[in-house]
C-alpha positions in Angstrom: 6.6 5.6 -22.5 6.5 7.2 -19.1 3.9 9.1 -17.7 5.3 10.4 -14.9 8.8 10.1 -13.2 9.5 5.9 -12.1 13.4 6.2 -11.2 13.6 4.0 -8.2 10.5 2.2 -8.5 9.6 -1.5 -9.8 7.6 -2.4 -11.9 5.8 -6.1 -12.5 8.1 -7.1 -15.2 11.3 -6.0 -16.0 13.1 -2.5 -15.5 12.5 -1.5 -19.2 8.6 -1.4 -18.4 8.6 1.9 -16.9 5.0 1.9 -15.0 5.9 1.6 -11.3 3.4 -0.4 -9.3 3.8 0.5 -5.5 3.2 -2.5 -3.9 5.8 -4.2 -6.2 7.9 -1.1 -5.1 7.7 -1.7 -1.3 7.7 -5.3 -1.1 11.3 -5.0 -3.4 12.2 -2.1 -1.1 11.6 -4.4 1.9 13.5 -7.3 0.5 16.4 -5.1 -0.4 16.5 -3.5 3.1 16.5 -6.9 5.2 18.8 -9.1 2.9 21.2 -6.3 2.5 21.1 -3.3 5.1 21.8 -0.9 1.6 23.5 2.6 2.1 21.1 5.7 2.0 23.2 6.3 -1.7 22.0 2.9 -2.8 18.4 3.2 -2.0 18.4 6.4 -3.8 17.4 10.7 -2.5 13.5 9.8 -2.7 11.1 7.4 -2.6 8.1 9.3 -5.2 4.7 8.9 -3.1 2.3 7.4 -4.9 -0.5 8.7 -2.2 -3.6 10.4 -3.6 -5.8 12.5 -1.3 -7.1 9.3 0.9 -3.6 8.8 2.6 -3.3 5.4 0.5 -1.2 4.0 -2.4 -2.4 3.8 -5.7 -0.8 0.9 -7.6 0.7 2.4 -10.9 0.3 6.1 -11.1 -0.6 9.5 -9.3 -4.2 9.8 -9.6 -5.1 12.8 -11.1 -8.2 11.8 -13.3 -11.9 12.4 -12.6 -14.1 10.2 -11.7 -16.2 10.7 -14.7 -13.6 9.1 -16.9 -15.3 5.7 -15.8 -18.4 6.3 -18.1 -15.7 5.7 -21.4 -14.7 3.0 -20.1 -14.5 -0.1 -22.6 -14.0 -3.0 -20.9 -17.4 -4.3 -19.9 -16.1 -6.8 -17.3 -13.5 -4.8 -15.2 -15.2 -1.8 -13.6 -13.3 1.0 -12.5 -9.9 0.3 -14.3 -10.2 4.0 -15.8 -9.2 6.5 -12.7 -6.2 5.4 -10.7 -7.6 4.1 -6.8 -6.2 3.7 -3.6 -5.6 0.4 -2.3 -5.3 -1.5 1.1 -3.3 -3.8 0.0 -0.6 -1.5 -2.0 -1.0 0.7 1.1 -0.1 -2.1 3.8 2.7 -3.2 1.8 3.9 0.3 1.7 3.4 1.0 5.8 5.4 -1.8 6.4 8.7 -1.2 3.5 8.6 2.7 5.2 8.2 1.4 8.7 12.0 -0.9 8.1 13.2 1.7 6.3 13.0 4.7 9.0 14.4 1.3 11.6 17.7 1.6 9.1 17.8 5.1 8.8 15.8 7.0 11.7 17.4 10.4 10.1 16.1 10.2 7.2 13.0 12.3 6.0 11.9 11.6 9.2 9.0 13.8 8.9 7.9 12.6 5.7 7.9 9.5 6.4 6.0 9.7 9.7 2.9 11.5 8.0 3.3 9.3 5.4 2.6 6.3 7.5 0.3 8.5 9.8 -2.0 9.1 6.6 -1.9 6.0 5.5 -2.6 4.3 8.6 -5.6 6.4 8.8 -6.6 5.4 5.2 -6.8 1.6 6.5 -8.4 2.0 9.3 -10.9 4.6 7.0 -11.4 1.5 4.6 -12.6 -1.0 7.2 -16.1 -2.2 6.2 -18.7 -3.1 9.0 -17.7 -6.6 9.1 -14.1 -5.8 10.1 -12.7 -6.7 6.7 -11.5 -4.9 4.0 -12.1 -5.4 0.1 -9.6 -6.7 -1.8 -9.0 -5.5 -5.2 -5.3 -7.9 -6.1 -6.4 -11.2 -4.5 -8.8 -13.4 -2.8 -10.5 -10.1 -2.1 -11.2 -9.8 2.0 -9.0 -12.1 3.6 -6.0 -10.8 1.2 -6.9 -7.1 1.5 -7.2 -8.4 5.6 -4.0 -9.6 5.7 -2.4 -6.8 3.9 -4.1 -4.3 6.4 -3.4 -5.9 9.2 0.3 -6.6 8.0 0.5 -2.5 7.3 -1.5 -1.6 10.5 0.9 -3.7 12.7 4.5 -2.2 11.4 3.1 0.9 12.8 2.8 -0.2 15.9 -1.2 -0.8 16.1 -2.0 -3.7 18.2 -5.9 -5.3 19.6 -5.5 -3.1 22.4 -4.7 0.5 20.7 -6.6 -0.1 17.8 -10.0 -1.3 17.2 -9.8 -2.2 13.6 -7.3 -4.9 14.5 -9.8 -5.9 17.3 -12.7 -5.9 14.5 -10.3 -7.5 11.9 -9.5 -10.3 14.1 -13.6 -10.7 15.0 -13.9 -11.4 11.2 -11.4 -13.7 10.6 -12.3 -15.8 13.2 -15.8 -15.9 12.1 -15.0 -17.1 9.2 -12.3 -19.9 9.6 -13.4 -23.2 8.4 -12.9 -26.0 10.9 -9.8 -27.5 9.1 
């Protein structure tokens, strides 16, 4: 059953699964790109955004659902697993597969790929809560959505000094490191 086109994507379990998760699908792409140095014809024509209107990644799907859709939703202990999201951490992971991919092949989409990364950037940054953190929705919440933020905003080529959500980011993470 496939909802929408996943040729070239992976998924969390095997290739007959068929729902694409993106974060899976850039941290494979990664992999692929460093242990192997693949041809263009091996990666494939395109990579299918999975960007909503935010500039992030959503992790299974194009959203396209309203918000609304959240009222019918039956699980009483997940909230909003209804409408598809945007993530930090699928969007990081993504940032930083595109960022080694253009390294490999600079001719490639070039364009695309730029304001993909210059959207998604801009979504990160965006998602930053006062604290200089960023909520998590896959892990151990902030310091994994952090990490994956940073991880994304750095590829780019943000550092403390052109950025200031690495400069709050760093702030936070200090502030709350345990002594051991």
């Amino acid at each position: 059953m496939y909802r929408h086109i996943s040729k070239g994507s992976w998924p969390f379990s095997d290739q007959d699964c068929g729902w694409q998760v993106s974060d899976c699908t850039a941290e494979a792409l990664e992999c692929c790109l460093l242990l192997s140095m693949l041809p263009q014809e091996i990666v494939g024509e395109k990579m299918e955004p999975e960007r909503v209107k935010k500039g992030g990644f959503s992790a299974w799907e194009p959203a396209g659902a309203q918000k609304w859709l959240e009222l019918l939703n039956p699980a009483e202990i997940f909230a909003d697993i209804i409408v598809e999201h945007e993530y930090v951490e699928c969007t990081g992971s993504a940032i930083q597969a595109l960022v080694l991919f253009k390294k490999l092949y600079p001719e490639y989409k070039t364009k695309e790929i730029d304001n993909c990364i210059s959207n998604a950037v801009q979504f990160i940054e965006d998602m930053q809560t006062s604290d200089g953190s960023w909520y998590g929705s896959w892990g151990i919440c902030f310091t994994y959505a952090s990490w994956f933020a940073l991880g994304g905003l750095e590829a780019a080529g943000k550092t403390c000094t052109n950025c200031p959500a690495i400069a709050k980011a760093t702030n936070f993470l200090l502030q709350i490191q345990t002594q051991d």
